[in-house]
mmCIF file with all atom_site columns, C-alpha atoms in Angstrom:
data_model
loop_
_atom_site.group_PDB
_atom_site.id
_atom_site.type_symbol
_atom_site.label_atom_id
_atom_site.label_alt_id
_atom_site.label_comp_id
_atom_site.label_asym_id
_atom_site.label_entity_id
_atom_site.label_seq_id
_atom_site.pdbx_PDB_ins_code
_atom_site.Cartn_x
_atom_site.Cartn_y
_atom_site.Cartn_z
_atom_site.occupancy
_atom_site.B_iso_or_equiv
_atom_site.pdbx_formal_charge
_atom_site.auth_seq_id
_atom_site.auth_comp_id
_atom_site.auth_asym_id
_atom_site.auth_atom_id
_atom_site.pdbx_PDB_model_num
ATOM 1  C CA . MET A 1 1  ? -0.114  0.076  -0.256  1.00 0.00 ? 1  MET A CA 1
ATOM 2  C CA . PRO A 1 2  ? 1.354   3.578  -0.845  1.00 0.00 ? 2  PRO A CA 1
ATOM 3  C CA . PRO A 1 3  ? 2.123   5.926  2.044   1.00 0.00 ? 3  PRO A CA 1
ATOM 4  C CA . GLU A 1 4  ? -0.611  8.176  2.964   1.00 0.00 ? 4  GLU A CA 1
ATOM 5  C CA . SER A 1 5  ? 1.321   11.474 1.992   1.00 0.00 ? 5  SER A CA 1
ATOM 6  C CA . SER A 1 6  ? 1.544   9.948  -1.646  1.00 0.00 ? 6  SER A CA 1
ATOM 7  C CA . LYS A 1 7  ? -2.035  9.563  -1.632  1.00 0.00 ? 7  LYS A CA 1
ATOM 8  C CA . SER A 1 8  ? -2.800  12.989 -0.117  1.00 0.00 ? 8  SER A CA 1
ATOM 9  C CA . SER A 1 9  ? -0.645  14.757 -2.630  1.00 0.00 ? 9  SER A CA 1
ATOM 10 C CA . ARG A 1 10 ? -2.402  13.006 -5.346  1.00 0.00 ? 10 ARG A CA 1
ATOM 11 C CA . VAL A 1 11 ? -5.589  14.498 -4.189  1.00 0.00 ? 11 VAL A CA 1
ATOM 12 C CA . ALA A 1 12 ? -4.216  17.577 -3.797  1.00 0.00 ? 12 ALA A CA 1
ATOM 13 C CA . ALA A 1 13 ? -2.907  17.418 -7.241  1.00 0.00 ? 13 ALA A CA 1
ATOM 14 C CA . LEU A 1 14 ? -6.575  16.725 -8.802  1.00 0.00 ? 14 LEU A CA 1
ATOM 15 C CA . VAL A 1 15 ? -7.881  19.427 -6.459  1.00 0.00 ? 15 VAL A CA 1
ATOM 16 C CA . CYS A 1 16 ? -5.456  21.850 -8.205  1.00 0.00 ? 16 CYS A CA 1
ATOM 17 C CA . ALA A 1 17 ? -6.334  20.808 -11.538 1.00 0.00 ? 17 ALA A CA 1
ATOM 18 C CA . VAL A 1 18 ? -10.034 20.643 -11.361 1.00 0.00 ? 18 VAL A CA 1
ATOM 19 C CA . THR A 1 19 ? -9.929  24.158 -9.728  1.00 0.00 ? 19 THR A CA 1
ATOM 20 C CA . ALA A 1 20 ? -7.506  25.484 -12.704 1.00 0.00 ? 20 ALA A CA 1
ATOM 21 C CA . VAL A 1 21 ? -10.022 23.822 -15.231 1.00 0.00 ? 21 VAL A CA 1
ATOM 22 C CA . THR A 1 22 ? -12.888 25.488 -13.465 1.00 0.00 ? 22 THR A CA 1
ATOM 23 C CA . LEU A 1 23 ? -11.312 29.080 -13.367 1.00 0.00 ? 23 LEU A CA 1
ATOM 24 C CA . ILE A 1 24 ? -10.203 28.763 -16.867 1.00 0.00 ? 24 ILE A CA 1
ATOM 25 C CA . TRP A 1 25 ? -13.702 27.710 -17.977 1.00 0.00 ? 25 TRP A CA 1
ATOM 26 C CA . GLY A 1 26 ? -15.780 29.859 -15.789 1.00 0.00 ? 26 GLY A CA 1
ATOM 27 C CA . VAL A 1 27 ? -13.992 33.291 -15.258 1.00 0.00 ? 27 VAL A CA 1
ATOM 28 C CA . LEU A 1 28 ? -11.228 33.651 -17.895 1.00 0.00 ? 28 LEU A CA 1
ATOM 29 C CA . LEU A 1 29 ? -12.818 32.421 -21.320 1.00 0.00 ? 29 LEU A CA 1
ATOM 30 C CA . PRO A 1 30 ? -16.281 34.225 -20.603 1.00 0.00 ? 30 PRO A CA 1
ATOM 31 C CA . SER A 1 31 ? -14.329 37.275 -19.915 1.00 0.00 ? 31 SER A CA 1
ATOM 32 C CA . ILE A 1 32 ? -12.479 36.943 -23.041 1.00 0.00 ? 32 ILE A CA 1
ATOM 33 C CA . ALA A 1 33 ? -15.762 36.419 -24.995 1.00 0.00 ? 33 ALA A CA 1
ATOM 34 C CA . ALA A 1 34 ? -17.281 39.476 -23.690 1.00 0.00 ? 34 ALA A CA 1
ATOM 35 C CA . ARG A 1 35 ? -14.530 42.003 -24.879 1.00 0.00 ? 35 ARG A CA 1
ATOM 36 C CA . PRO A 1 36 ? -15.745 44.317 -27.720 1.00 0.00 ? 36 PRO A CA 1
ATOM 37 C CA . ASP A 1 37 ? -12.951 43.018 -30.037 1.00 0.00 ? 37 ASP A CA 1
ATOM 38 C CA . PHE A 1 38 ? -14.075 39.294 -29.748 1.00 0.00 ? 38 PHE A CA 1
ATOM 39 C CA . GLU A 1 39 ? -17.693 40.243 -30.360 1.00 0.00 ? 39 GLU A CA 1
ATOM 40 C CA . THR A 1 40 ? -16.635 42.298 -33.666 1.00 0.00 ? 40 THR A CA 1
ATOM 41 C CA . ALA A 1 41 ? -14.557 39.184 -34.908 1.00 0.00 ? 41 ALA A CA 1
ATOM 42 C CA . ARG A 1 42 ? -17.642 36.911 -34.318 1.00 0.00 ? 42 ARG A CA 1
ATOM 43 C CA . LEU A 1 43 ? -19.841 39.156 -36.167 1.00 0.00 ? 43 LEU A CA 1
ATOM 44 C CA . ARG A 1 44 ? -17.286 39.351 -38.805 1.00 0.00 ? 44 ARG A CA 1
ATOM 45 C CA . PHE A 1 45 ? -17.165 35.593 -39.251 1.00 0.00 ? 45 PHE A CA 1
ATOM 46 C CA . GLU A 1 46 ? -20.924 35.179 -38.875 1.00 0.00 ? 46 GLU A CA 1
ATOM 47 C CA . LYS A 1 47 ? -21.301 37.701 -41.959 1.00 0.00 ? 47 LYS A CA 1
ATOM 48 C CA . CYS A 1 48 ? -18.807 35.530 -43.840 1.00 0.00 ? 48 CYS A CA 1
ATOM 49 C CA . GLY A 1 49 ? -20.504 32.355 -43.176 1.00 0.00 ? 49 GLY A CA 1
ATOM 50 C CA . VAL A 1 50 ? -18.065 30.885 -41.091 1.00 0.00 ? 50 VAL A CA 1
ATOM 51 C CA . ASP A 1 51 ? -19.969 28.775 -38.399 1.00 0.00 ? 51 ASP A CA 1
ATOM 52 C CA . ALA A 1 52 ? -17.444 29.419 -35.403 1.00 0.00 ? 52 ALA A CA 1
ATOM 53 C CA . SER A 1 53 ? -18.746 26.188 -33.840 1.00 0.00 ? 53 SER A CA 1
ATOM 54 C CA . ALA A 1 54 ? -17.741 23.865 -36.510 1.00 0.00 ? 54 ALA A CA 1
ATOM 55 C CA . LEU A 1 55 ? -15.845 20.814 -35.191 1.00 0.00 ? 55 LEU A CA 1
ATOM 56 C CA . PHE A 1 56 ? -13.987 20.188 -38.683 1.00 0.00 ? 56 PHE A CA 1
ATOM 57 C CA . TYR A 1 57 ? -13.840 23.203 -41.046 1.00 0.00 ? 57 TYR A CA 1
ATOM 58 C CA . SER A 1 58 ? -13.374 20.687 -44.155 1.00 0.00 ? 58 SER A CA 1
ATOM 59 C CA . ASP A 1 59 ? -17.214 19.766 -43.174 1.00 0.00 ? 59 ASP A CA 1
ATOM 60 C CA . HIS A 1 60 ? -17.895 23.776 -43.987 1.00 0.00 ? 60 HIS A CA 1
ATOM 61 C CA . PRO A 1 61 ? -19.464 24.126 -47.298 1.00 0.00 ? 61 PRO A CA 1
ATOM 62 C CA . ARG A 1 62 ? -17.374 26.842 -48.508 1.00 0.00 ? 62 ARG A CA 1
ATOM 63 C CA . THR A 1 63 ? -14.422 24.758 -47.861 1.00 0.00 ? 63 THR A CA 1
ATOM 64 C CA . TYR A 1 64 ? -15.596 21.982 -49.989 1.00 0.00 ? 64 TYR A CA 1
ATOM 65 C CA . ASP A 1 65 ? -16.252 24.525 -52.755 1.00 0.00 ? 65 ASP A CA 1
ATOM 66 C CA . ALA A 1 66 ? -12.981 25.962 -52.452 1.00 0.00 ? 66 ALA A CA 1
ATOM 67 C CA . ARG A 1 67 ? -11.164 22.727 -52.205 1.00 0.00 ? 67 ARG A CA 1
ATOM 68 C CA . TYR A 1 68 ? -12.485 21.618 -55.832 1.00 0.00 ? 68 TYR A CA 1
ATOM 69 C CA . ARG A 1 69 ? -12.319 25.167 -57.233 1.00 0.00 ? 69 ARG A CA 1
ATOM 70 C CA . SER A 1 70 ? -8.464  25.348 -56.967 1.00 0.00 ? 70 SER A CA 1
ATOM 71 C CA . HIS A 1 71 ? -7.620  22.000 -58.849 1.00 0.00 ? 71 HIS A CA 1
#
């Protein structure tokens, strides 16, 4: 069985990692998204037909068109 200090250090590392992810996801990213320049870029992408939530841009219809136009 591992020593108790090893187990407590692993638990502390897990708590630190979860706290860091929570702070990044819950505080940092929303504050970046609220900036005016970010909103301007989002609106520009939307106007150009870019889906910012797309998982793969190769699935976007404009990418498909561009791929076959370049050949």
